[in-house]
C-alpha positions as a LaTeX table, in Angstrom:
\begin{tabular}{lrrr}
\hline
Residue & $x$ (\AA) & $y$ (\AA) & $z$ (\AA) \\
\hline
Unk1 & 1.35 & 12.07 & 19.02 \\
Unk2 & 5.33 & 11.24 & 18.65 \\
Unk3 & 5.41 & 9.77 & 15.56 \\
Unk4 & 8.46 & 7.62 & 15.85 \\
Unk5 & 6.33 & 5.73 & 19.07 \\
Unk6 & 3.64 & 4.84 & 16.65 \\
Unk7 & 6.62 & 3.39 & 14.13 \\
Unk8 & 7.79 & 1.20 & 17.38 \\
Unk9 & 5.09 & 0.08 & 18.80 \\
Unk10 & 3.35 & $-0.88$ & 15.21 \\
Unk11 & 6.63 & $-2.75$ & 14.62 \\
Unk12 & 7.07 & $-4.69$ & 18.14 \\
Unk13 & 3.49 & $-5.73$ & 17.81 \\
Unk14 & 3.47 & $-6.61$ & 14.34 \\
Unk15 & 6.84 & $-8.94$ & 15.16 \\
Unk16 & 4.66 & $-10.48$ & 18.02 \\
Unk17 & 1.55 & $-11.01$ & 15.96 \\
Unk18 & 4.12 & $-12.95$ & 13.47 \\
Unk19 & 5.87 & $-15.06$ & 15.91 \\
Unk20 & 2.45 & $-16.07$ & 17.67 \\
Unk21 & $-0.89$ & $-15.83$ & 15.49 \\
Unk22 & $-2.52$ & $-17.92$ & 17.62 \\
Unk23 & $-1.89$ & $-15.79$ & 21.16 \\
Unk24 & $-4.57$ & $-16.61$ & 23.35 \\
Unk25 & $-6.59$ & $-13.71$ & 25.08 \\
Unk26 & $-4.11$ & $-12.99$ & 28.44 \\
Unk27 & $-1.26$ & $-12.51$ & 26.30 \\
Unk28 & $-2.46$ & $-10.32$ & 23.68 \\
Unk29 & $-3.68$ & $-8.03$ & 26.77 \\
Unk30 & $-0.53$ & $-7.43$ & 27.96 \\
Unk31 & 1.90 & $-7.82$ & 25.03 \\
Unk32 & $-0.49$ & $-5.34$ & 22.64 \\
Unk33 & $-3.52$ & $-3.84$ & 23.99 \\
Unk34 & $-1.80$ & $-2.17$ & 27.32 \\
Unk35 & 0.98 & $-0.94$ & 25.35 \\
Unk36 & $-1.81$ & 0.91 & 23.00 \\
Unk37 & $-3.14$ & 1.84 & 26.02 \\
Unk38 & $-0.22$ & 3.81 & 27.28 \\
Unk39 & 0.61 & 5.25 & 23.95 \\
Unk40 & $-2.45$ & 7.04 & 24.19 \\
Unk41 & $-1.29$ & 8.43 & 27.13 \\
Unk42 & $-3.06$ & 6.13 & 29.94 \\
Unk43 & $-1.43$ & 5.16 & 33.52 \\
Unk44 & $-1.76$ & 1.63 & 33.75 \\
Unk45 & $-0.26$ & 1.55 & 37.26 \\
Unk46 & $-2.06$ & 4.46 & 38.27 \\
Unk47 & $-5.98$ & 4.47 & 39.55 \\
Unk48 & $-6.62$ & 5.90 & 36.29 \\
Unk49 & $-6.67$ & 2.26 & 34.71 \\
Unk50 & $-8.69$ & $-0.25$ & 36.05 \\
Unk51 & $-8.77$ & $-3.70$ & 35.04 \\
Unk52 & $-11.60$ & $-6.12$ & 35.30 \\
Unk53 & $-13.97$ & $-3.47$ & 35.99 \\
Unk54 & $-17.50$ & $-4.30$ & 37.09 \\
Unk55 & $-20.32$ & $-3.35$ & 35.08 \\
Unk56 & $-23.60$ & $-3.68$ & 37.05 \\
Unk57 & $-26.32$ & $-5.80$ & 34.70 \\
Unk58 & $-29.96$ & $-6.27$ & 35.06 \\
Unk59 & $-29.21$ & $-9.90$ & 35.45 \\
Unk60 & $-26.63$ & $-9.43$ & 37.61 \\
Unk61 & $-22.97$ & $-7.88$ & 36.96 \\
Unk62 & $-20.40$ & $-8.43$ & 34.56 \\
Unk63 & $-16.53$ & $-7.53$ & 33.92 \\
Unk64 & $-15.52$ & $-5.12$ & 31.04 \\
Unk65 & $-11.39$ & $-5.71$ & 30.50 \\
Unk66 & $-10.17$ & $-2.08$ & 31.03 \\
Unk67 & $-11.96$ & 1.30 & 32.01 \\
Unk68 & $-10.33$ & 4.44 & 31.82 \\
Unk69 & $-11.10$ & 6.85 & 34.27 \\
Unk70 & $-10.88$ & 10.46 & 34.68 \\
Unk71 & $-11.17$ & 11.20 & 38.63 \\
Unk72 & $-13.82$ & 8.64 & 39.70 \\
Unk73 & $-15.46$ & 8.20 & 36.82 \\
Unk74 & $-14.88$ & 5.66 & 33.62 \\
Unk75 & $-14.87$ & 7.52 & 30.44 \\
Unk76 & $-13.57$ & 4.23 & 28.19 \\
Unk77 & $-14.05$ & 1.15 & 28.67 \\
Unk78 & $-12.10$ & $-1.54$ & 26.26 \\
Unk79 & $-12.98$ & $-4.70$ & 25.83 \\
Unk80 & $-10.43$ & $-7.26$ & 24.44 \\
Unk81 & $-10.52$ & $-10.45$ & 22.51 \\
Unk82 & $-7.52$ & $-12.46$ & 21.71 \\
Unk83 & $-5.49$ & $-12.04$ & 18.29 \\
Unk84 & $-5.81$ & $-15.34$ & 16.75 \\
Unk85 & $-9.75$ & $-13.99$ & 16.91 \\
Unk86 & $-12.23$ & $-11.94$ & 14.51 \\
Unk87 & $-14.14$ & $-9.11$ & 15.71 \\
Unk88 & $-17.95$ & $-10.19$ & 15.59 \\
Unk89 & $-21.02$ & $-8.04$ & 15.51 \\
Unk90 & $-22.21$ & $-10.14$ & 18.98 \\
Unk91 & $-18.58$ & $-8.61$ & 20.84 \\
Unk92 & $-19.92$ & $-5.10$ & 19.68 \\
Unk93 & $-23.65$ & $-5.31$ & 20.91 \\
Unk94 & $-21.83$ & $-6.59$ & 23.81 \\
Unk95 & $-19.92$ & $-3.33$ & 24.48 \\
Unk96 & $-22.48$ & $-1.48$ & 23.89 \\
Unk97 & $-24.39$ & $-3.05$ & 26.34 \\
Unk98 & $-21.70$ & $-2.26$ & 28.77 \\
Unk99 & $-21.40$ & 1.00 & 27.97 \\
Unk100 & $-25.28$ & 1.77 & 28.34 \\
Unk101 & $-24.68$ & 0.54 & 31.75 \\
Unk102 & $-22.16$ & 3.62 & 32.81 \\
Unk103 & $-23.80$ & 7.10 & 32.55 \\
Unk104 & $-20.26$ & 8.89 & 32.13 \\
Unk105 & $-18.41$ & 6.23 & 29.52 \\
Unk106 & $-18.80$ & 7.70 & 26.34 \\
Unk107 & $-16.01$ & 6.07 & 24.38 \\
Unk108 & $-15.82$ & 2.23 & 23.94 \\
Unk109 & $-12.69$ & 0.49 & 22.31 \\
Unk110 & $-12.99$ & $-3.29$ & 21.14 \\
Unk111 & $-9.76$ & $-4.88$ & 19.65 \\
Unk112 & $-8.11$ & $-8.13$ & 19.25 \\
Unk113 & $-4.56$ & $-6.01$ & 18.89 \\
Unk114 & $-4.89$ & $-6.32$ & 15.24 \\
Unk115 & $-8.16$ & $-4.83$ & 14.20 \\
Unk116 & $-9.56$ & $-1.79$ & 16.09 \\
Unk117 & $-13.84$ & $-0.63$ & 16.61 \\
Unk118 & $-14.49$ & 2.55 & 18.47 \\
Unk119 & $-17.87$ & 3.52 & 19.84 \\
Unk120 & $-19.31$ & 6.41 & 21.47 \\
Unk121 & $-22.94$ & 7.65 & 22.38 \\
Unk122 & $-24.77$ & 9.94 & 20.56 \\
Unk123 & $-25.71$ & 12.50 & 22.66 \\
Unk124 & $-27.51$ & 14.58 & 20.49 \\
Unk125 & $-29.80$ & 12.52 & 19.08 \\
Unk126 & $-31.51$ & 8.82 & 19.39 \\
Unk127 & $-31.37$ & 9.11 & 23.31 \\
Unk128 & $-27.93$ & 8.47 & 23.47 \\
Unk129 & $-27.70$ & 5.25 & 21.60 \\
Unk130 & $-23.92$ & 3.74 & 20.96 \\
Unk131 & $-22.50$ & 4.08 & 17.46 \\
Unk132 & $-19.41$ & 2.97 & 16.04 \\
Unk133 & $-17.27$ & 6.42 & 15.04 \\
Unk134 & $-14.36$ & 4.32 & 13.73 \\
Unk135 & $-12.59$ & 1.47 & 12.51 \\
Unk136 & $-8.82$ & 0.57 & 11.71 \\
Unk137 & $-6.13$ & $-1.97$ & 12.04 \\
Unk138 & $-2.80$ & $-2.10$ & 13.08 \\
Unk139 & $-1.07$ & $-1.45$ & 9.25 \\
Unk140 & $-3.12$ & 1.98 & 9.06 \\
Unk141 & $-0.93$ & 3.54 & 12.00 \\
Unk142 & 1.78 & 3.97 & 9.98 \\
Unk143 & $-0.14$ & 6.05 & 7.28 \\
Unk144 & $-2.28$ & 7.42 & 9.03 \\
Unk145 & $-1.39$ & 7.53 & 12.58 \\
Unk146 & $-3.66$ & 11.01 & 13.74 \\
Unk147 & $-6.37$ & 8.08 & 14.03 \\
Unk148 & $-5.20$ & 7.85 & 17.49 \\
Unk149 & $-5.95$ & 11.50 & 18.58 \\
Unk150 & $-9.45$ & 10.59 & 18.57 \\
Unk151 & $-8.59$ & 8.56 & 22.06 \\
Unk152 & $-5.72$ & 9.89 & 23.40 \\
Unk153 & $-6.37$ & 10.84 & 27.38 \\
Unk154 & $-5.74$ & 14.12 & 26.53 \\
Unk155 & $-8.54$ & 14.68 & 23.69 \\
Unk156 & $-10.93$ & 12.69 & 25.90 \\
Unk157 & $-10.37$ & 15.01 & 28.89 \\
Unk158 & $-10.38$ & 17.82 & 26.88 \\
Unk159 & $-13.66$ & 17.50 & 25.16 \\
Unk160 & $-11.68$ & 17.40 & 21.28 \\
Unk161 & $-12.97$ & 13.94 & 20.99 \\
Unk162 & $-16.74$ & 14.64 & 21.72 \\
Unk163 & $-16.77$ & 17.26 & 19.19 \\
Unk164 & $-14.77$ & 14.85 & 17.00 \\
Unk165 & $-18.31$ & 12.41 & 17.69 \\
Unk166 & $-20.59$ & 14.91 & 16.93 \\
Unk167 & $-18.97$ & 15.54 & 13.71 \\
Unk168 & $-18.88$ & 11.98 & 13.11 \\
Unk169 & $-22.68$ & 11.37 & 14.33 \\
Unk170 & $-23.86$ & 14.11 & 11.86 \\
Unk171 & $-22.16$ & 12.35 & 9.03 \\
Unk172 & $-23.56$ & 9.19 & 9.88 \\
Unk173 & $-26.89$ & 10.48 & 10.28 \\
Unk174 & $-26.39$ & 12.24 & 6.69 \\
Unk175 & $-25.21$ & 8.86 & 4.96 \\
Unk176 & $-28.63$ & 7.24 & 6.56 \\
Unk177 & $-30.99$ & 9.55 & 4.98 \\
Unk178 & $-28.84$ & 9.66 & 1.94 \\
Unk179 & $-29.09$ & 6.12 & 1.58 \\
Unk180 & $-32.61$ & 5.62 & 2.42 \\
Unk181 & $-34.28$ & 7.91 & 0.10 \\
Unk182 & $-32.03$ & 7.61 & $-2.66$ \\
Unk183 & $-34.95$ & 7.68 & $-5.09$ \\
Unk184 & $-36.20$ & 10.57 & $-3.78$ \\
Unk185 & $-33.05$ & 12.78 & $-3.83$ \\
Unk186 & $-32.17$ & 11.50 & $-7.22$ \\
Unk187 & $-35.55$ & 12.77 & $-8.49$ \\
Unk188 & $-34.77$ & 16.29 & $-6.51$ \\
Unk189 & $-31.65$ & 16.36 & $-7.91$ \\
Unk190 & $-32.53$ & 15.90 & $-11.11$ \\
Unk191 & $-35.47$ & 17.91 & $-11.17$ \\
Unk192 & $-33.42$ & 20.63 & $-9.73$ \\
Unk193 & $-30.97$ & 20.25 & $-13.18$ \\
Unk194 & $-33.88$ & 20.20 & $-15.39$ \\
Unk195 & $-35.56$ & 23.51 & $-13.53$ \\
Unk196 & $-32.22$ & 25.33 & $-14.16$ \\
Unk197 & $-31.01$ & 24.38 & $-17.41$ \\
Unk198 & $-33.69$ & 22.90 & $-19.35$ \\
Unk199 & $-33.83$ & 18.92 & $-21.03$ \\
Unk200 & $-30.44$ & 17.65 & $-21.57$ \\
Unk201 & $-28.86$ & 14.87 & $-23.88$ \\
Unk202 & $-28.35$ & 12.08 & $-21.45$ \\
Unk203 & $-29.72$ & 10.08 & $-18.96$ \\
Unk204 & $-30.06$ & 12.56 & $-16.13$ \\
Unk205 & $-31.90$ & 9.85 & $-13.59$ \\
Unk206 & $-28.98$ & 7.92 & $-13.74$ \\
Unk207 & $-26.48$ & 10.74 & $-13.88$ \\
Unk208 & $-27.96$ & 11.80 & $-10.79$ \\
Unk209 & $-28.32$ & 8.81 & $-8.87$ \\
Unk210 & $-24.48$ & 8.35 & $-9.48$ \\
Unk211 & $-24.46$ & 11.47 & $-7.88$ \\
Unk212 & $-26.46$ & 10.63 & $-4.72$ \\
Unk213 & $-23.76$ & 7.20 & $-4.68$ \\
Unk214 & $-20.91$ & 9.03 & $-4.77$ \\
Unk215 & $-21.85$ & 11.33 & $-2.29$ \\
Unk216 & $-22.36$ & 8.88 & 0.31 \\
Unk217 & $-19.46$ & 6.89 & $-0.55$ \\
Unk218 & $-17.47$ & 10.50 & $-0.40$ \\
Unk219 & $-18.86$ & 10.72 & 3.06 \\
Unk220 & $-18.23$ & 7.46 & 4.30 \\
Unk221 & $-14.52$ & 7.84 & 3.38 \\
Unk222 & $-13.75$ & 11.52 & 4.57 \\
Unk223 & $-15.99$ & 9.86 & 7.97 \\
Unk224 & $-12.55$ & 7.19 & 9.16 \\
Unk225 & $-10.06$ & 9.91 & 9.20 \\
Unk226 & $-12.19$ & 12.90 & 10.52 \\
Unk227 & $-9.76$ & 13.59 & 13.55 \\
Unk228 & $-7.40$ & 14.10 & 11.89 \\
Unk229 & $-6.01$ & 17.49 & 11.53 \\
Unk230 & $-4.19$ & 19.13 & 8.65 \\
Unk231 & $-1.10$ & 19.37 & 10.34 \\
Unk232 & $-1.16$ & 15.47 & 11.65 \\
Unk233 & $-1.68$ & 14.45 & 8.00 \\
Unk234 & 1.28 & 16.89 & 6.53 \\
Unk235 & 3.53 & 14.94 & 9.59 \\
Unk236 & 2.65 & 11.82 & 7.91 \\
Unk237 & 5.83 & 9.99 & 5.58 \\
Unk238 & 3.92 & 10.09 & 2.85 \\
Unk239 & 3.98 & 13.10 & 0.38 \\
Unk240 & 1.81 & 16.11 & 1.83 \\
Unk241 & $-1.48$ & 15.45 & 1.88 \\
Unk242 & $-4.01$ & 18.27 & 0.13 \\
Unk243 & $-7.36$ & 19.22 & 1.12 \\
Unk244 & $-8.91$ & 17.67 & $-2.29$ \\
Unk245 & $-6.80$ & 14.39 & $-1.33$ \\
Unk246 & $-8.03$ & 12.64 & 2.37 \\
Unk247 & $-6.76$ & 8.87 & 1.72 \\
Unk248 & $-9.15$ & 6.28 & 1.57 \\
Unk249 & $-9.04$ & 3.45 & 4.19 \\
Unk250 & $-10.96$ & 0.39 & 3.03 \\
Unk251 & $-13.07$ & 0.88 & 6.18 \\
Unk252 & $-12.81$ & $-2.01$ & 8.03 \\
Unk253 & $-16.18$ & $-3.82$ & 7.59 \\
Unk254 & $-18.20$ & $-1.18$ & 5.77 \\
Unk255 & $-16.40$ & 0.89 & 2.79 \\
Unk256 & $-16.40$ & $-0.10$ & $-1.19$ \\
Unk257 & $-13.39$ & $-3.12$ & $-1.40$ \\
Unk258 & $-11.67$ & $-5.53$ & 0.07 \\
Unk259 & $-10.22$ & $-4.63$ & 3.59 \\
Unk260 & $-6.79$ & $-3.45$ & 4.18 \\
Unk261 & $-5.68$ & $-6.55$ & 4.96 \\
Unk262 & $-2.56$ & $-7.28$ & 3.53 \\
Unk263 & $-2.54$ & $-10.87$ & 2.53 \\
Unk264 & $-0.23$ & $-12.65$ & $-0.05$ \\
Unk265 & $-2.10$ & $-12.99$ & $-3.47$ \\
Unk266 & $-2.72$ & $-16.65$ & $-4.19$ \\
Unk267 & $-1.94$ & $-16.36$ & $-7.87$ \\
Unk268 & $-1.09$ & $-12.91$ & $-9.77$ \\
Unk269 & $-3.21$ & $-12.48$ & $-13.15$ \\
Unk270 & $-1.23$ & $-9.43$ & $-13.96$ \\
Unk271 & $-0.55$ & $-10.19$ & $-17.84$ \\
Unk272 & 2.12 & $-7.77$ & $-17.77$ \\
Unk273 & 2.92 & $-3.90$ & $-18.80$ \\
Unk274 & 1.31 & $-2.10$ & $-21.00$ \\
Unk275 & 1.54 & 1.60 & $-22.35$ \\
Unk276 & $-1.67$ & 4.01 & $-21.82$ \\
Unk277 & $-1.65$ & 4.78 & $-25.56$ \\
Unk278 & $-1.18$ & 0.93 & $-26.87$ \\
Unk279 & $-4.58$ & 0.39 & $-24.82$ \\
Unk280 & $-7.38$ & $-1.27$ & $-27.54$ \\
Unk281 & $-10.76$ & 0.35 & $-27.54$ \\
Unk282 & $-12.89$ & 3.30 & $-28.49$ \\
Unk283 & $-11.42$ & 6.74 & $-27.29$ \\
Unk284 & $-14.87$ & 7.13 & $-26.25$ \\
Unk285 & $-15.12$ & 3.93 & $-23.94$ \\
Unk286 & $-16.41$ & 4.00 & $-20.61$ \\
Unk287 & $-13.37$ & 3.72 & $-17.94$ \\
Unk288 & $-14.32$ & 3.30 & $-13.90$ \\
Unk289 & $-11.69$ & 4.11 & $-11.48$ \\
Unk290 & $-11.71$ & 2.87 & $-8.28$ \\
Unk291 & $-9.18$ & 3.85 & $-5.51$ \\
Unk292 & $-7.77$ & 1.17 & $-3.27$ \\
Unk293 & $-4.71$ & 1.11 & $-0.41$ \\
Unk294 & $-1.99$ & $-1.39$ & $-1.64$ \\
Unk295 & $-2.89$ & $-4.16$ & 0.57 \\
Unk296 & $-6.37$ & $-3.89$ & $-1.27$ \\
Unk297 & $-4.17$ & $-5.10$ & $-4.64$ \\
Unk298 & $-4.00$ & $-8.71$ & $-3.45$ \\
Unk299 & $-7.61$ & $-8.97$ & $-4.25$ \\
Unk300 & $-7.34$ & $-7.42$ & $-7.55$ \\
Unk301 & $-3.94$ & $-9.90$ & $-8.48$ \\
Unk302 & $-5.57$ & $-12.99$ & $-7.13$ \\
Unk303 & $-9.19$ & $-12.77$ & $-8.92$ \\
Unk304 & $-8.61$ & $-10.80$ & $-11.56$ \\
Unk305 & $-11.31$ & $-9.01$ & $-10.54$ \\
Unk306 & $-12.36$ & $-6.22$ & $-8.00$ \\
Unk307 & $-14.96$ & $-6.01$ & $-5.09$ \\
Unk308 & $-17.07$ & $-5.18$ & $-3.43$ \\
Unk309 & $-18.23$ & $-2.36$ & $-4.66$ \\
Unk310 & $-21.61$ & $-0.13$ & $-5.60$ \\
Unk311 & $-21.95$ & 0.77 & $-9.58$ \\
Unk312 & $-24.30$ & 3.39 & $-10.50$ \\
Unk313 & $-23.92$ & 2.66 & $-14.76$ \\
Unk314 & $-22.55$ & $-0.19$ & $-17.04$ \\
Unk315 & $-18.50$ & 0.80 & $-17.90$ \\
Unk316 & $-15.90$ & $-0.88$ & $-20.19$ \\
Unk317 & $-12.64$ & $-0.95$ & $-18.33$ \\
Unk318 & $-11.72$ & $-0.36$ & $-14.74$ \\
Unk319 & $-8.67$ & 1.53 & $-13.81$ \\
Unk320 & $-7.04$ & 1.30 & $-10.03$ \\
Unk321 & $-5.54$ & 4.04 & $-8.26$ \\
Unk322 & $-3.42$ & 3.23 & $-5.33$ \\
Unk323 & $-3.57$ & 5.64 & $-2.26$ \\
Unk324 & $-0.97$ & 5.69 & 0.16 \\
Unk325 & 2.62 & 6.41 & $-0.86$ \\
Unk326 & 2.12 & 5.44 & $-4.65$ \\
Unk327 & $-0.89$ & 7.80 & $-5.53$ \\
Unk328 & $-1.04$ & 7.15 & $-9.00$ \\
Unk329 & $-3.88$ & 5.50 & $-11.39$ \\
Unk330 & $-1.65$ & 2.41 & $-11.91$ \\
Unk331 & $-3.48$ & $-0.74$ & $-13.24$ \\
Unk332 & $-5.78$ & $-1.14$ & $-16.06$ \\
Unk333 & $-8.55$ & $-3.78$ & $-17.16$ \\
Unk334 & $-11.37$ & $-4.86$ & $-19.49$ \\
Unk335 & $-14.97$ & $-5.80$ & $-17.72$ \\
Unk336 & $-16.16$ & $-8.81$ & $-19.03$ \\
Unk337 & $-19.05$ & $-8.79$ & $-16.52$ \\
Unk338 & $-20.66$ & $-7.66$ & $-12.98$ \\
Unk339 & $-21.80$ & $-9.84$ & $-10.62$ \\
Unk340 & $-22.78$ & $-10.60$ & $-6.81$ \\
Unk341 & $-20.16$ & $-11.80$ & $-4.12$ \\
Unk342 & $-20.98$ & $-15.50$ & $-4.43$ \\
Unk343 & $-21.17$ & $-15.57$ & $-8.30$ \\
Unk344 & $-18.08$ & $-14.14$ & $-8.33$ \\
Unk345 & $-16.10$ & $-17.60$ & $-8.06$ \\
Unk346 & $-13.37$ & $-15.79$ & $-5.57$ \\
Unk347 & $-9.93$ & $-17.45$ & $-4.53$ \\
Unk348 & $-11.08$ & $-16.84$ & $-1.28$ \\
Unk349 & $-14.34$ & $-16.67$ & 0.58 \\
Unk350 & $-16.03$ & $-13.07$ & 0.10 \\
Unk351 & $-15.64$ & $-12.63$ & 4.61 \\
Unk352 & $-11.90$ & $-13.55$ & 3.97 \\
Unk353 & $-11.70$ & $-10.07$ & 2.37 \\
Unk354 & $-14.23$ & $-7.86$ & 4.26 \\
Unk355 & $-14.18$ & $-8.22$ & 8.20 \\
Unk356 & $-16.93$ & $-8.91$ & 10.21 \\
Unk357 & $-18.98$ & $-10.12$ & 6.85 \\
Unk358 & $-19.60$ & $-6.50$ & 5.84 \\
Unk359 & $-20.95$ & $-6.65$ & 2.14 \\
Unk360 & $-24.43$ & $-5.32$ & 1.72 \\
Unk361 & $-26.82$ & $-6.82$ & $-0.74$ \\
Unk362 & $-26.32$ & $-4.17$ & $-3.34$ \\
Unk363 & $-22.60$ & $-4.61$ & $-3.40$ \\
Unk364 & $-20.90$ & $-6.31$ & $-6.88$ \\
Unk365 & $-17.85$ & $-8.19$ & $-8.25$ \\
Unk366 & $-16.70$ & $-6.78$ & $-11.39$ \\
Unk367 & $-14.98$ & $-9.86$ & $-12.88$ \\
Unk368 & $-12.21$ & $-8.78$ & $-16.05$ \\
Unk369 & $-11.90$ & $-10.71$ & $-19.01$ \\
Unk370 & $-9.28$ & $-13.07$ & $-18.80$ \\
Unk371 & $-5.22$ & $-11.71$ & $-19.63$ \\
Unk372 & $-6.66$ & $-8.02$ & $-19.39$ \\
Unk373 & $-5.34$ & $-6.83$ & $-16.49$ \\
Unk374 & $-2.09$ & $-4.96$ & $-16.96$ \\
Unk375 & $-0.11$ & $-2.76$ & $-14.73$ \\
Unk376 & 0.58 & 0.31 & $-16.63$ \\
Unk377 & 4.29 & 1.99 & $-17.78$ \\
Unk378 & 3.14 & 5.15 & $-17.44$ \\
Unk379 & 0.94 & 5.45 & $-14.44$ \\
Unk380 & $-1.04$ & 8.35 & $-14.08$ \\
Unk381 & 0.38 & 10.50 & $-11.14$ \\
Unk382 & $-1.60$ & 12.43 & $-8.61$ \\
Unk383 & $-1.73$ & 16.33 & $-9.32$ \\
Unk384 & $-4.68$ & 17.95 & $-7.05$ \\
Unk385 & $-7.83$ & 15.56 & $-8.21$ \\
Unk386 & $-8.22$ & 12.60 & $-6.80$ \\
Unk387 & $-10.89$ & 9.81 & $-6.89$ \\
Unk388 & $-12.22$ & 9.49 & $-3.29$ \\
Unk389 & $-14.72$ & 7.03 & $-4.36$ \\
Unk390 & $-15.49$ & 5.19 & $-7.99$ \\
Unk391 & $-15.29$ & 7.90 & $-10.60$ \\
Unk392 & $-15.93$ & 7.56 & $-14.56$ \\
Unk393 & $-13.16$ & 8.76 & $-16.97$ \\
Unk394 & $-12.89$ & 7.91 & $-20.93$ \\
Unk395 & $-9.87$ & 5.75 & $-22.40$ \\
Unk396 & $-9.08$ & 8.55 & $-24.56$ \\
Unk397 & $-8.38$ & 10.76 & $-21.35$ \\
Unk398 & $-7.08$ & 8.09 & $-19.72$ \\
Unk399 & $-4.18$ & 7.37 & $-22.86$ \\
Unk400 & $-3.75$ & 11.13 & $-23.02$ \\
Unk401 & $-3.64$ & 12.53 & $-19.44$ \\
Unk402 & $-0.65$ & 13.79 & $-17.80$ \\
Unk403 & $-2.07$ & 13.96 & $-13.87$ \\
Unk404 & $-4.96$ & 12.63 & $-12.72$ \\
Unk405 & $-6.27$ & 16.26 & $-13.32$ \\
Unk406 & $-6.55$ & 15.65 & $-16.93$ \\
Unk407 & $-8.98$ & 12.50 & $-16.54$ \\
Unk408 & $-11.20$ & 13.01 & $-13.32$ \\
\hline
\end{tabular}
């Protein structure tokens, strides 16, 4: 897709979202969703968009917003809801239901112009059910813009974007079993260590649960930006974009931290600057990194503190690294403590950070002891490793490392 239409229409919409947060439903139809509609390449005034489709129901028929057809048939339908709005888990059962309704529409799209849910079916498996494949918002188009080939007319007719959803519906179907017998494949893993190299000096149950963690988180990440091809991510504006380096998107509603939502910070606990090597503390001292977009940062400022997050063993200091354009470990902090979402005593209500209230039960605040956080002189820039989800470092490679080679 031509970048430079992404840039414009990110821009006009952003400008309109400004001027009128509180646009009612008809207006954010046609002043954002049809214009996303024909940068992917749809005809509005063509019989290949039609508007106010009906959806036959057992109780009797309903309207879906847009379908996108390809001859006769609708392929997408897209439901939207007004800006001034928040996506709900009801408005997605409610596509779904629409889409279970059409034999041929495989793809549904539910936005508010601002934040973006796509669905499909899963052919494969679980009788076709509806799963979401992605979500994103308006600021991730301009970093990451190939998000879009995933619905473009042309990958839909094509067929790119089913194999795109079976890619996705594998991963998904991965993370479940992952996540629901993480005891057992911490025990395999670990007996699998011990059967190969014998008893070992550390907690290996933990070592590999952390494992087990990180895996899912890894998959959950790489799982937003799976359309996206090499070549779409080396056109991005950023610098080019490695296979060990796929940039983390603060999943809308379901990935570790706060959303990519960027909101003013309320207060900024940053106590200042501080030099790697002036840090206090044992060499030896436990150090957590955690990568985060810059919108993500507001959190961190505001609470001194960062969420929401799974932690797989206790740690002394948390380090950020910020994705995007500035891909460098770049703020520093002492834990004071770890708790849940509503101990946490946020500036903000825990859903003001994570849409659509998306903070499972086993998801923690780590809260910094007060005038800790620092932003650091020397940041630690990006080489070829890169933390993809929450990975443990010591201070002493932390003071000492040139690239974030040296630490992770």
């Amino acid at each position: 897709m031509d970048r430079d239409e992404i840039d414009e229409y990110v821009d006009r919409c952003r400008g309109l979202i400004e001027a009128s947060p509180q646009m009612d439903e008809e207006n954010t139809k046609v002043k954002l969703i049809q214009p996303f509609l024909e940068l992917l390449g749809w005809d509005l005034y063509s019989t290949e968009v039609a508007l106010e489709y009906n959806v036959p129901m057992a109780s009797g028929s309903t309207h879906v917003d847009y379908a996108l057809l390809v001859g006769d048939s609708p392929v997408v339908f897209v439901e939207a809801k007004p800006v001034r709005s928040t996506l709900s888990d009801d408005e997605v059962r409610q596509l779904r239901s629409y889409m279970r309704q059409e034999l041929d529409v495989d793809w549904g799209i539910l936005t508010n112009g601002k934040s973006f849910e796509v669905l499909t079916k899963d052919r494969r498996r679980n009788g076709g059910e509806e799963m979401s494949v992605l979500q994103f918002s308006l600021e991730d188009l301009n970093e990451r813009p190939g998000v879009l080939e995933l619905l473009t007319k042309e990958s839909i007719r094509s067929g790119k974007s089913a194999e795109i959803a079976e890619q996705v519906a594998e991963t998904n179907r991965t993370i479940r079993y992952l996540s629901e017998n993480e005891s057992t494949v911490t025990d395999s893993v670990a007996s699998a260590v011990t059967d190969e190299v014998g008893e070992l000096p550390i907690d290996l149950q933990a070592q590999s649960r952390e494992f087990v963690q990180g895996l899912v988180s890894l998959l959950r990440e790489q799982r937003q930006f799976v359309g996206e091809t090499e070549s779409e991510l080396a056109a991005a504006d950023s610098p080019p974009t490695t296979d060990d380096e796929i940039d983390v998107s603060g999943e809308t509603g379901s990935t570790d931290g706060p959303d990519n939502r960027r909101l003013e910070p309320i207060k900024n606990h940053i106590a200042g600057t501080i030099r790697r090597g002036d840090i206090d503390g044992d060499p030896d001292s436990t150090v957590a990194v955690f990568p985060t977009r810059e919108p993500g940062l507001s959190f961190l400022k505001e609470n001194e503190a960062w969420g929401f997050v799974r932690v797989g063993r206790e740690f002394d200091y948390v380090a950020m690294y910020v994705t995007g354009g500035v891909r460098q470990v770049k703020y520093i902090a002492e834990v004071e403590r770890v708790v849940s979402p509503e101990q946490a005593d946020l500036m903000r209500e825990p859903l003001e950070y994570k849409n659509r209230g998306a903070i499972a039960d086993d998801k923690k605040v780590i809260i910094f002891k007060p005038g800790s956080l620092y932003e650091l002189e020397d940041p630690v820039p990006y080489e070829t490793r890169y933390p993809q989800a929450l990975r443990y470092t010591t201070l002493g490679e932390l003071r000492t490392a040139e690239t974030t080679d040296d630490m992770l």
